[in-house]
Amino acid sequence: MDTSLSGRDLLSLGDLTSEELALILDTAVVQKRQWAQGVRETPLAGKAIALIFQKPSMRTRVSFEVGCVRLGAHPVVMSGPDGAFSRGETVFDTTKVLERFCDAIVIRTFAQATVEEMAAVADVPVVNALTDDHHPCQGLADLLTIREHFGALSSLKIAYVGDGNNMANTYLLGGALSGMEVAIATPLGYHPSEAVVEQARAIASGTGARICVTHDVDEAVADANVVITDTWASMGQEEEHSERVRAFAPYCVDESLMSKAAKDAAFMHCLPAHRGEEVVDAVIDSPSSLVFDEAENRLHAQKALLTLLLA
């Protein structure tokens, strides 16, 4: 099977096959080890990568900028008043200009439709660095972290509790591709995309994965190897904060909830964390927490992705 990713886009993890996902993780493992050993290869020397940020960013921006530099590419960062689309230019016009200058476009924005339109127009790879619906680069980093910690993916159960947002969608697809058991627990009215759930179940039918979407947090966490959560009010939802805190209170990851998972269960959070809301200090600061390994692996997973897309 051809697993070349050269010239491809990554708009969601559903764009990948299981073999392609494994290739990205394998490449990340090799590059991470080589960097630690002092190997300084620059496979993207001479290339330029456009980095568009329509949403605030720290981890995504730094990891992509540093990743570009380490690969030998030049990152062209566009954000704020000087950013792409800031003067009302269309997605089509912006994309057609950027592809004349740059070898790939990475975009962190709001609507999934924006990255889909950009990918349809661009003759260079387009990478979704976060939309309201998907966060595939975070998903790659998280799967890399889980594989590093446990040594495998397919035999594990991951439980995501909280908002049925872009991270829930990403874990559904990434877990299904990896043959994992995926349990998603959300309050009523905050469930993940039905279309994504169906897509994950279709993938799972071929990989042996198991998909569970429930409102019962105890059912989701039972015997899970990894417990994951995310902020209850994402960017743009600040006005709903009080309402969301009331709805999500039973989904807080505390010591009691972690005790219902497997004995050696790990905790993960893509950050920033709102301590005392979706997770308590005793969990996120515990030895079972992988949050900083997870944050570091954004760099390694994205370096691998860019290397393969621009090969």
PDB file of C-alpha atoms in Angstrom:
ATOM      1  CA  MET A   1       0.000   0.000   0.000  1.00  0.00           C
ATOM      2  CA  ASP A   2       1.284   3.467  -0.953  1.00  0.00           C
ATOM      3  CA  THR A   3       1.660   5.525   2.204  1.00  0.00           C
ATOM      4  CA  SER A   4       3.362   8.534   0.605  1.00  0.00           C
ATOM      5  CA  LEU A   5       1.996  11.795   1.956  1.00  0.00           C
ATOM      6  CA  SER A   6       3.913  14.028  -0.456  1.00  0.00           C
ATOM      7  CA  GLY A   7       1.798  16.941  -1.634  1.00  0.00           C
ATOM      8  CA  ARG A   8      -1.207  16.008   0.509  1.00  0.00           C
ATOM      9  CA  ASP A   9      -3.354  18.153   2.818  1.00  0.00           C
ATOM     10  CA  LEU A  10      -4.231  17.369   6.440  1.00  0.00           C
ATOM     11  CA  LEU A  11      -7.611  18.845   7.346  1.00  0.00           C
ATOM     12  CA  SER A  12      -8.669  16.185   9.862  1.00  0.00           C
ATOM     13  CA  LEU A  13      -7.300  12.834  11.010  1.00  0.00           C
ATOM     14  CA  GLY A  14     -10.045  11.304   8.879  1.00  0.00           C
ATOM     15  CA  ASP A  15      -7.927  12.248   5.845  1.00  0.00           C
ATOM     16  CA  LEU A  16      -5.440   9.526   6.829  1.00  0.00           C
ATOM     17  CA  THR A  17      -5.394   5.758   6.640  1.00  0.00           C
ATOM     18  CA  SER A  18      -4.186   3.746   9.598  1.00  0.00           C
ATOM     19  CA  GLU A  19      -0.917   3.113   7.750  1.00  0.00           C
ATOM     20  CA  GLU A  20      -0.399   6.815   7.016  1.00  0.00           C
ATOM     21  CA  LEU A  21      -1.069   7.735  10.639  1.00  0.00           C
ATOM     22  CA  ALA A  22       1.467   5.126  11.772  1.00  0.00           C
ATOM     23  CA  LEU A  23       3.998   6.488   9.265  1.00  0.00           C
ATOM     24  CA  ILE A  24       3.736   9.998  10.759  1.00  0.00           C
ATOM     25  CA  LEU A  25       4.179   8.659  14.301  1.00  0.00           C
ATOM     26  CA  ASP A  26       7.104   6.431  13.252  1.00  0.00           C
ATOM     27  CA  THR A  27       8.786   9.383  11.550  1.00  0.00           C
ATOM     28  CA  ALA A  28       8.276  11.537  14.638  1.00  0.00           C
ATOM     29  CA  VAL A  29       9.868   8.893  16.850  1.00  0.00           C
ATOM     30  CA  VAL A  30      12.938   8.713  14.592  1.00  0.00           C
ATOM     31  CA  GLN A  31      13.313  12.485  14.281  1.00  0.00           C
ATOM     32  CA  LYS A  32      12.855  13.004  18.029  1.00  0.00           C
ATOM     33  CA  ARG A  33      15.505  10.386  18.830  1.00  0.00           C
ATOM     34  CA  GLN A  34      17.920  11.772  16.259  1.00  0.00           C
ATOM     35  CA  TRP A  35      17.538  15.317  17.577  1.00  0.00           C
ATOM     36  CA  ALA A  36      18.282  14.090  21.108  1.00  0.00           C
ATOM     37  CA  GLN A  37      21.391  12.348  19.739  1.00  0.00           C
ATOM     38  CA  GLY A  38      22.634  15.563  18.169  1.00  0.00           C
ATOM     39  CA  VAL A  39      21.672  14.837  14.564  1.00  0.00           C
ATOM     40  CA  ARG A  40      20.796  18.105  12.812  1.00  0.00           C
ATOM     41  CA  GLU A  41      19.323  17.264   9.400  1.00  0.00           C
ATOM     42  CA  THR A  42      17.468  19.976   7.462  1.00  0.00           C
ATOM     43  CA  PRO A  43      15.291  18.163   4.894  1.00  0.00           C
ATOM     44  CA  LEU A  44      13.225  21.306   4.182  1.00  0.00           C
ATOM     45  CA  ALA A  45      16.168  23.671   3.613  1.00  0.00           C
ATOM     46  CA  GLY A  46      15.246  26.439   1.206  1.00  0.00           C
ATOM     47  CA  LYS A  47      11.489  26.055   1.657  1.00  0.00           C
ATOM     48  CA  ALA A  48       9.061  28.611   3.128  1.00  0.00           C
ATOM     49  CA  ILE A  49       5.952  27.717   5.131  1.00  0.00           C
ATOM     50  CA  ALA A  50       3.084  30.161   5.680  1.00  0.00           C
ATOM     51  CA  LEU A  51       1.700  30.089   9.234  1.00  0.00           C
ATOM     52  CA  ILE A  52      -1.698  31.836   9.507  1.00  0.00           C
ATOM     53  CA  PHE A  53      -3.161  32.496  12.966  1.00  0.00           C
ATOM     54  CA  GLN A  54      -6.697  33.866  13.105  1.00  0.00           C
ATOM     55  CA  LYS A  55      -7.029  32.599  16.681  1.00  0.00           C
ATOM     56  CA  PRO A  56      -4.641  33.324  19.563  1.00  0.00           C
ATOM     57  CA  SER A  57      -1.933  30.698  19.908  1.00  0.00           C
ATOM     58  CA  MET A  58       1.098  29.849  22.007  1.00  0.00           C
ATOM     59  CA  ARG A  59       1.841  26.122  21.711  1.00  0.00           C
ATOM     60  CA  THR A  60       0.752  25.867  18.068  1.00  0.00           C
ATOM     61  CA  ARG A  61       2.690  28.937  16.972  1.00  0.00           C
ATOM     62  CA  VAL A  62       5.896  28.141  18.852  1.00  0.00           C
ATOM     63  CA  SER A  63       5.901  24.454  17.912  1.00  0.00           C
ATOM     64  CA  PHE A  64       5.344  25.173  14.224  1.00  0.00           C
ATOM     65  CA  GLU A  65       7.881  28.033  14.123  1.00  0.00           C
ATOM     66  CA  VAL A  66      10.550  26.010  15.923  1.00  0.00           C
ATOM     67  CA  GLY A  67       9.706  22.954  13.836  1.00  0.00           C
ATOM     68  CA  CYS A  68      10.194  24.895  10.600  1.00  0.00           C
ATOM     69  CA  VAL A  69      13.542  26.246  11.791  1.00  0.00           C
ATOM     70  CA  ARG A  70      14.781  22.813  12.875  1.00  0.00           C
ATOM     71  CA  LEU A  71      13.819  21.367   9.476  1.00  0.00           C
ATOM     72  CA  GLY A  72      15.637  24.175   7.660  1.00  0.00           C
ATOM     73  CA  ALA A  73      12.474  25.904   6.398  1.00  0.00           C
ATOM     74  CA  HIS A  74      11.592  29.567   6.885  1.00  0.00           C
ATOM     75  CA  PRO A  75       8.337  30.186   8.805  1.00  0.00           C
ATOM     76  CA  VAL A  76       6.279  33.139   7.479  1.00  0.00           C
ATOM     77  CA  VAL A  77       3.970  34.072  10.354  1.00  0.00           C
ATOM     78  CA  MET A  78       0.772  36.024   9.699  1.00  0.00           C
ATOM     79  CA  SER A  79      -1.402  37.116  12.624  1.00  0.00           C
ATOM     80  CA  GLY A  80      -3.211  40.156  13.959  1.00  0.00           C
ATOM     81  CA  PRO A  81      -3.742  43.288  11.821  1.00  0.00           C
ATOM     82  CA  ASP A  82      -1.055  42.236   9.349  1.00  0.00           C
ATOM     83  CA  GLY A  83      -2.394  38.730   8.971  1.00  0.00           C
ATOM     84  CA  ALA A  84      -4.072  36.970   6.076  1.00  0.00           C
ATOM     85  CA  PHE A  85      -7.702  38.023   5.442  1.00  0.00           C
ATOM     86  CA  SER A  86      -7.214  41.130   7.637  1.00  0.00           C
ATOM     87  CA  ARG A  87      -8.280  43.487   4.833  1.00  0.00           C
ATOM     88  CA  GLY A  88     -11.241  41.429   3.680  1.00  0.00           C
ATOM     89  CA  GLU A  89      -9.415  39.492   0.987  1.00  0.00           C
ATOM     90  CA  THR A  90     -11.146  36.262   0.020  1.00  0.00           C
ATOM     91  CA  VAL A  91      -9.845  32.798   0.880  1.00  0.00           C
ATOM     92  CA  PHE A  92      -9.387  32.134  -2.848  1.00  0.00           C
ATOM     93  CA  ASP A  93      -7.299  35.256  -3.510  1.00  0.00           C
ATOM     94  CA  THR A  94      -5.222  34.829  -0.357  1.00  0.00           C
ATOM     95  CA  THR A  95      -4.490  31.194  -1.127  1.00  0.00           C
ATOM     96  CA  LYS A  96      -3.525  31.801  -4.742  1.00  0.00           C
ATOM     97  CA  VAL A  97      -1.052  34.485  -3.654  1.00  0.00           C
ATOM     98  CA  LEU A  98       0.481  32.483  -0.800  1.00  0.00           C
ATOM     99  CA  GLU A  99       1.066  29.418  -2.948  1.00  0.00           C
ATOM    100  CA  ARG A 100       3.209  31.568  -5.283  1.00  0.00           C
ATOM    101  CA  PHE A 101       5.512  32.377  -2.325  1.00  0.00           C
ATOM    102  CA  CYS A 102       5.340  29.394   0.003  1.00  0.00           C
ATOM    103  CA  ASP A 103       5.696  25.607  -0.173  1.00  0.00           C
ATOM    104  CA  ALA A 104       2.919  24.858   2.345  1.00  0.00           C
ATOM    105  CA  ILE A 105       0.179  26.700   4.251  1.00  0.00           C
ATOM    106  CA  VAL A 106      -0.589  26.039   7.917  1.00  0.00           C
ATOM    107  CA  ILE A 107      -3.742  27.745   9.196  1.00  0.00           C
ATOM    108  CA  ARG A 108      -5.357  28.078  12.640  1.00  0.00           C
ATOM    109  CA  THR A 109      -8.836  29.483  12.142  1.00  0.00           C
ATOM    110  CA  PHE A 110     -12.504  29.150  13.043  1.00  0.00           C
ATOM    111  CA  ALA A 111     -14.580  27.371  10.378  1.00  0.00           C
ATOM    112  CA  GLN A 112     -13.572  24.004   8.954  1.00  0.00           C
ATOM    113  CA  ALA A 113     -15.032  25.297   5.672  1.00  0.00           C
ATOM    114  CA  THR A 114     -12.163  27.814   5.476  1.00  0.00           C
ATOM    115  CA  VAL A 115      -9.425  25.169   5.490  1.00  0.00           C
ATOM    116  CA  GLU A 116     -11.456  23.010   3.111  1.00  0.00           C
ATOM    117  CA  GLU A 117     -11.809  25.912   0.662  1.00  0.00           C
ATOM    118  CA  MET A 118      -8.119  26.719   0.984  1.00  0.00           C
ATOM    119  CA  ALA A 119      -7.144  23.094   0.323  1.00  0.00           C
ATOM    120  CA  ALA A 120      -9.428  22.932  -2.710  1.00  0.00           C
ATOM    121  CA  VAL A 121      -7.729  26.011  -4.176  1.00  0.00           C
ATOM    122  CA  ALA A 122      -4.095  25.506  -3.158  1.00  0.00           C
ATOM    123  CA  ASP A 123      -1.502  23.657  -5.215  1.00  0.00           C
ATOM    124  CA  VAL A 124       0.638  23.310  -2.078  1.00  0.00           C
ATOM    125  CA  PRO A 125      -0.170  21.268   1.060  1.00  0.00           C
ATOM    126  CA  VAL A 126      -2.621  22.834   3.539  1.00  0.00           C
ATOM    127  CA  VAL A 127      -2.463  21.848   7.227  1.00  0.00           C
ATOM    128  CA  ASN A 128      -5.279  22.449   9.686  1.00  0.00           C
ATOM    129  CA  ALA A 129      -3.606  23.823  12.819  1.00  0.00           C
ATOM    130  CA  LEU A 130      -7.021  24.037  14.560  1.00  0.00           C
ATOM    131  CA  THR A 131     -10.593  24.772  13.583  1.00  0.00           C
ATOM    132  CA  ASP A 132     -13.815  24.676  15.573  1.00  0.00           C
ATOM    133  CA  ASP A 133     -14.356  21.107  14.303  1.00  0.00           C
ATOM    134  CA  HIS A 134     -10.949  19.423  14.204  1.00  0.00           C
ATOM    135  CA  HIS A 135      -7.457  19.662  15.725  1.00  0.00           C
ATOM    136  CA  PRO A 136      -5.483  16.968  13.873  1.00  0.00           C
ATOM    137  CA  CYS A 137      -1.998  18.184  14.820  1.00  0.00           C
ATOM    138  CA  GLN A 138      -2.859  17.994  18.522  1.00  0.00           C
ATOM    139  CA  GLY A 139      -4.276  14.536  17.842  1.00  0.00           C
ATOM    140  CA  LEU A 140      -1.005  13.384  16.287  1.00  0.00           C
ATOM    141  CA  ALA A 141       0.949  14.674  19.283  1.00  0.00           C
ATOM    142  CA  ASP A 142      -1.413  12.957  21.711  1.00  0.00           C
ATOM    143  CA  LEU A 143      -1.258   9.591  19.942  1.00  0.00           C
ATOM    144  CA  LEU A 144       2.531   9.880  19.839  1.00  0.00           C
ATOM    145  CA  THR A 145       2.562  10.550  23.586  1.00  0.00           C
ATOM    146  CA  ILE A 146       0.271   7.626  24.373  1.00  0.00           C
ATOM    147  CA  ARG A 147       2.376   5.290  22.227  1.00  0.00           C
ATOM    148  CA  GLU A 148       5.579   6.460  23.913  1.00  0.00           C
ATOM    149  CA  HIS A 149       4.087   5.911  27.368  1.00  0.00           C
ATOM    150  CA  PHE A 150       2.377   2.554  26.818  1.00  0.00           C
ATOM    151  CA  GLY A 151       4.386   1.170  23.885  1.00  0.00           C
ATOM    152  CA  ALA A 152       1.296   0.559  21.733  1.00  0.00           C
ATOM    153  CA  LEU A 153      -2.082   2.022  20.808  1.00  0.00           C
ATOM    154  CA  SER A 154      -4.428  -0.694  19.608  1.00  0.00           C
ATOM    155  CA  SER A 155      -4.847  -2.469  22.945  1.00  0.00           C
ATOM    156  CA  LEU A 156      -5.724   0.662  24.901  1.00  0.00           C
ATOM    157  CA  LYS A 157      -8.881   2.446  25.983  1.00  0.00           C
ATOM    158  CA  ILE A 158      -8.964   6.242  25.963  1.00  0.00           C
ATOM    159  CA  ALA A 159     -11.748   8.128  27.721  1.00  0.00           C
ATOM    160  CA  TYR A 160     -12.410  11.756  26.808  1.00  0.00           C
ATOM    161  CA  VAL A 161     -14.773  13.573  29.174  1.00  0.00           C
ATOM    162  CA  GLY A 162     -16.171  17.083  28.725  1.00  0.00           C
ATOM    163  CA  ASP A 163     -17.162  19.154  25.737  1.00  0.00           C
ATOM    164  CA  GLY A 164     -17.896  17.359  22.464  1.00  0.00           C
ATOM    165  CA  ASN A 165     -15.640  19.796  20.652  1.00  0.00           C
ATOM    166  CA  ASN A 166     -12.829  19.615  18.101  1.00  0.00           C
ATOM    167  CA  MET A 167     -10.746  17.465  20.465  1.00  0.00           C
ATOM    168  CA  ALA A 168     -13.568  14.947  20.947  1.00  0.00           C
ATOM    169  CA  ASN A 169     -13.913  14.733  17.153  1.00  0.00           C
ATOM    170  CA  THR A 170     -10.150  14.290  16.807  1.00  0.00           C
ATOM    171  CA  TYR A 171      -9.936  11.490  19.392  1.00  0.00           C
ATOM    172  CA  LEU A 172     -12.851   9.689  17.731  1.00  0.00           C
ATOM    173  CA  LEU A 173     -11.038   9.603  14.389  1.00  0.00           C
ATOM    174  CA  GLY A 174      -7.510   9.059  15.723  1.00  0.00           C
ATOM    175  CA  GLY A 175      -8.611   6.315  18.099  1.00  0.00           C
ATOM    176  CA  ALA A 176     -10.620   4.586  15.381  1.00  0.00           C
ATOM    177  CA  LEU A 177      -7.659   4.654  12.977  1.00  0.00           C
ATOM    178  CA  SER A 178      -5.405   3.254  15.714  1.00  0.00           C
ATOM    179  CA  GLY A 179      -7.726   0.388  16.633  1.00  0.00           C
ATOM    180  CA  MET A 180      -8.307   1.734  20.140  1.00  0.00           C
ATOM    181  CA  GLU A 181     -11.374   1.686  22.355  1.00  0.00           C
ATOM    182  CA  VAL A 182     -12.640   5.270  22.438  1.00  0.00           C
ATOM    183  CA  ALA A 183     -15.191   6.433  25.008  1.00  0.00           C
ATOM    184  CA  ILE A 184     -16.552   9.979  24.828  1.00  0.00           C
ATOM    185  CA  ALA A 185     -18.672  11.306  27.718  1.00  0.00           C
ATOM    186  CA  THR A 186     -20.376  14.689  27.401  1.00  0.00           C
ATOM    187  CA  PRO A 187     -23.325  16.450  29.035  1.00  0.00           C
ATOM    188  CA  LEU A 188     -26.642  16.398  27.215  1.00  0.00           C
ATOM    189  CA  GLY A 189     -26.535  18.957  24.416  1.00  0.00           C
ATOM    190  CA  TYR A 190     -22.740  18.986  24.118  1.00  0.00           C
ATOM    191  CA  HIS A 191     -22.157  15.757  22.214  1.00  0.00           C
ATOM    192  CA  PRO A 192     -19.639  15.482  19.361  1.00  0.00           C
ATOM    193  CA  SER A 193     -20.562  15.777  15.699  1.00  0.00           C
ATOM    194  CA  GLU A 194     -22.885  12.964  14.625  1.00  0.00           C
ATOM    195  CA  ALA A 195     -21.163  12.935  11.224  1.00  0.00           C
ATOM    196  CA  VAL A 196     -17.774  12.427  12.880  1.00  0.00           C
ATOM    197  CA  VAL A 197     -19.151   9.686  15.152  1.00  0.00           C
ATOM    198  CA  GLU A 198     -20.471   7.867  12.079  1.00  0.00           C
ATOM    199  CA  GLN A 199     -17.146   8.368  10.277  1.00  0.00           C
ATOM    200  CA  ALA A 200     -15.284   6.965  13.290  1.00  0.00           C
ATOM    201  CA  ARG A 201     -17.588   3.942  13.462  1.00  0.00           C
ATOM    202  CA  ALA A 202     -17.049   3.302   9.749  1.00  0.00           C
ATOM    203  CA  ILE A 203     -13.272   3.403  10.256  1.00  0.00           C
ATOM    204  CA  ALA A 204     -13.577   1.225  13.355  1.00  0.00           C
ATOM    205  CA  SER A 205     -15.343  -1.496  11.363  1.00  0.00           C
ATOM    206  CA  GLY A 206     -12.073  -2.013   9.505  1.00  0.00           C
ATOM    207  CA  THR A 207      -9.566  -1.536  12.322  1.00  0.00           C
ATOM    208  CA  GLY A 208     -11.228  -3.363  15.205  1.00  0.00           C
ATOM    209  CA  ALA A 209     -11.644  -0.166  17.219  1.00  0.00           C
ATOM    210  CA  ARG A 210     -14.629   0.306  19.531  1.00  0.00           C
ATOM    211  CA  ILE A 211     -16.527   3.587  19.748  1.00  0.00           C
ATOM    212  CA  CYS A 212     -18.747   4.603  22.673  1.00  0.00           C
ATOM    213  CA  VAL A 213     -20.496   7.972  23.017  1.00  0.00           C
ATOM    214  CA  THR A 214     -22.337   8.447  26.276  1.00  0.00           C
ATOM    215  CA  HIS A 215     -23.459  10.950  28.910  1.00  0.00           C
ATOM    216  CA  ASP A 216     -22.315   8.597  31.684  1.00  0.00           C
ATOM    217  CA  VAL A 217     -18.851   9.745  32.757  1.00  0.00           C
ATOM    218  CA  ASP A 218     -18.319   6.723  35.026  1.00  0.00           C
ATOM    219  CA  GLU A 219     -19.080   4.358  32.130  1.00  0.00           C
ATOM    220  CA  ALA A 220     -16.601   6.168  29.899  1.00  0.00           C
ATOM    221  CA  VAL A 221     -13.759   6.209  32.411  1.00  0.00           C
ATOM    222  CA  ALA A 222     -14.200   2.632  33.668  1.00  0.00           C
ATOM    223  CA  ASP A 223     -10.881   0.769  33.177  1.00  0.00           C
ATOM    224  CA  ALA A 224      -9.593   3.434  30.768  1.00  0.00           C
ATOM    225  CA  ASN A 225      -5.832   3.546  30.233  1.00  0.00           C
ATOM    226  CA  VAL A 226      -5.901   7.253  29.428  1.00  0.00           C
ATOM    227  CA  VAL A 227      -8.311   9.899  30.747  1.00  0.00           C
ATOM    228  CA  ILE A 228      -8.424  13.113  28.729  1.00  0.00           C
ATOM    229  CA  THR A 229     -10.293  16.379  29.057  1.00  0.00           C
ATOM    230  CA  ASP A 230     -10.273  19.901  27.600  1.00  0.00           C
ATOM    231  CA  THR A 231     -11.443  23.350  28.587  1.00  0.00           C
ATOM    232  CA  TRP A 232     -15.198  23.675  29.082  1.00  0.00           C
ATOM    233  CA  ALA A 233     -15.401  27.051  27.294  1.00  0.00           C
ATOM    234  CA  SER A 234     -13.203  27.323  24.217  1.00  0.00           C
ATOM    235  CA  MET A 235     -12.182  30.531  22.437  1.00  0.00           C
ATOM    236  CA  GLY A 236     -15.328  32.389  21.369  1.00  0.00           C
ATOM    237  CA  GLN A 237     -17.489  30.713  24.049  1.00  0.00           C
ATOM    238  CA  GLU A 238     -16.489  32.965  26.958  1.00  0.00           C
ATOM    239  CA  GLU A 239     -20.009  34.376  27.319  1.00  0.00           C
ATOM    240  CA  GLU A 240     -21.311  30.831  27.927  1.00  0.00           C
ATOM    241  CA  HIS A 241     -18.797  30.208  30.714  1.00  0.00           C
ATOM    242  CA  SER A 242     -21.177  30.237  33.704  1.00  0.00           C
ATOM    243  CA  GLU A 243     -23.742  28.070  31.930  1.00  0.00           C
ATOM    244  CA  ARG A 244     -21.048  25.611  30.859  1.00  0.00           C
ATOM    245  CA  VAL A 245     -19.513  25.368  34.332  1.00  0.00           C
ATOM    246  CA  ARG A 246     -22.897  24.260  35.693  1.00  0.00           C
ATOM    247  CA  ALA A 247     -23.429  21.717  32.909  1.00  0.00           C
ATOM    248  CA  PHE A 248     -19.914  20.271  33.019  1.00  0.00           C
ATOM    249  CA  ALA A 249     -19.352  20.134  36.801  1.00  0.00           C
ATOM    250  CA  PRO A 250     -19.943  16.330  36.997  1.00  0.00           C
ATOM    251  CA  TYR A 251     -17.252  15.871  34.324  1.00  0.00           C
ATOM    252  CA  CYS A 252     -14.396  17.381  36.315  1.00  0.00           C
ATOM    253  CA  VAL A 253     -11.387  15.053  36.322  1.00  0.00           C
ATOM    254  CA  ASP A 254     -10.530  14.708  40.001  1.00  0.00           C
ATOM    255  CA  GLU A 255      -8.932  11.974  42.078  1.00  0.00           C
ATOM    256  CA  SER A 256     -12.270  10.200  42.536  1.00  0.00           C
ATOM    257  CA  LEU A 257     -12.860   9.999  38.776  1.00  0.00           C
ATOM    258  CA  MET A 258      -9.285   8.859  38.073  1.00  0.00           C
ATOM    259  CA  SER A 259      -9.712   6.060  40.658  1.00  0.00           C
ATOM    260  CA  LYS A 260     -12.363   4.522  38.375  1.00  0.00           C
ATOM    261  CA  ALA A 261      -9.908   4.221  35.475  1.00  0.00           C
ATOM    262  CA  ALA A 262      -7.254   1.508  35.122  1.00  0.00           C
ATOM    263  CA  LYS A 263      -4.694   1.312  37.926  1.00  0.00           C
ATOM    264  CA  ASP A 264      -1.894   2.751  35.773  1.00  0.00           C
ATOM    265  CA  ALA A 265      -4.098   5.252  33.913  1.00  0.00           C
ATOM    266  CA  ALA A 266      -2.490   8.388  32.519  1.00  0.00           C
ATOM    267  CA  PHE A 267      -4.040  11.858  32.397  1.00  0.00           C
ATOM    268  CA  MET A 268      -3.808  14.142  29.359  1.00  0.00           C
ATOM    269  CA  HIS A 269      -4.941  17.674  28.500  1.00  0.00           C
ATOM    270  CA  CYS A 270      -4.012  19.668  25.388  1.00  0.00           C
ATOM    271  CA  LEU A 271      -3.690  22.883  27.483  1.00  0.00           C
ATOM    272  CA  PRO A 272      -4.336  25.594  28.461  1.00  0.00           C
ATOM    273  CA  ALA A 273      -5.983  23.998  31.494  1.00  0.00           C
ATOM    274  CA  HIS A 274      -8.426  25.793  33.756  1.00  0.00           C
ATOM    275  CA  ARG A 275      -7.371  24.289  37.045  1.00  0.00           C
ATOM    276  CA  GLY A 276     -10.254  23.757  39.408  1.00  0.00           C
ATOM    277  CA  GLU A 277     -12.728  23.469  36.549  1.00  0.00           C
ATOM    278  CA  GLU A 278     -12.150  20.584  34.136  1.00  0.00           C
ATOM    279  CA  VAL A 279      -9.225  19.191  36.166  1.00  0.00           C
ATOM    280  CA  VAL A 280      -7.911  19.587  39.695  1.00  0.00           C
ATOM    281  CA  ASP A 281      -4.286  20.241  40.669  1.00  0.00           C
ATOM    282  CA  ALA A 282      -3.966  16.819  42.305  1.00  0.00           C
ATOM    283  CA  VAL A 283      -4.512  15.165  38.900  1.00  0.00           C
ATOM    284  CA  ILE A 284      -2.735  17.469  36.457  1.00  0.00           C
ATOM    285  CA  ASP A 285       0.308  17.724  38.760  1.00  0.00           C
ATOM    286  CA  SER A 286       0.361  14.001  39.586  1.00  0.00           C
ATOM    287  CA  PRO A 287       2.965  11.500  38.344  1.00  0.00           C
ATOM    288  CA  SER A 288       0.305  10.071  36.019  1.00  0.00           C
ATOM    289  CA  SER A 289      -0.013  13.358  34.125  1.00  0.00           C
ATOM    290  CA  LEU A 290       1.511  13.440  30.622  1.00  0.00           C
ATOM    291  CA  VAL A 291       0.546  17.020  29.788  1.00  0.00           C
ATOM    292  CA  PHE A 292       4.061  18.359  29.246  1.00  0.00           C
ATOM    293  CA  ASP A 293       5.206  15.354  27.207  1.00  0.00           C
ATOM    294  CA  GLU A 294       2.041  15.951  25.178  1.00  0.00           C
ATOM    295  CA  ALA A 295       2.904  19.625  24.706  1.00  0.00           C
ATOM    296  CA  GLU A 296       6.486  18.814  23.630  1.00  0.00           C
ATOM    297  CA  ASN A 297       5.268  16.250  21.144  1.00  0.00           C
ATOM    298  CA  ARG A 298       3.410  18.940  19.182  1.00  0.00           C
ATOM    299  CA  LEU A 299       6.871  19.871  17.902  1.00  0.00           C
ATOM    300  CA  HIS A 300       7.938  16.352  16.959  1.00  0.00           C
ATOM    301  CA  ALA A 301       4.623  15.279  15.416  1.00  0.00           C
ATOM    302  CA  GLN A 302       4.403  18.449  13.302  1.00  0.00           C
ATOM    303  CA  LYS A 303       8.020  18.175  12.158  1.00  0.00           C
ATOM    304  CA  ALA A 304       7.267  14.653  10.958  1.00  0.00           C
ATOM    305  CA  LEU A 305       4.082  15.778   9.240  1.00  0.00           C
ATOM    306  CA  LEU A 306       5.761  18.664   7.396  1.00  0.00           C
ATOM    307  CA  THR A 307       8.672  16.448   6.369  1.00  0.00           C
ATOM    308  CA  LEU A 308       6.326  13.890   4.817  1.00  0.00           C
ATOM    309  CA  LEU A 309       4.005  16.419   3.152  1.00  0.00           C
ATOM    310  CA  LEU A 310       6.945  18.253   1.558  1.00  0.00           C
ATOM    311  CA  ALA A 311       9.030  15.194   0.699  1.00  0.00           C
TER     312      ALA A 311
END
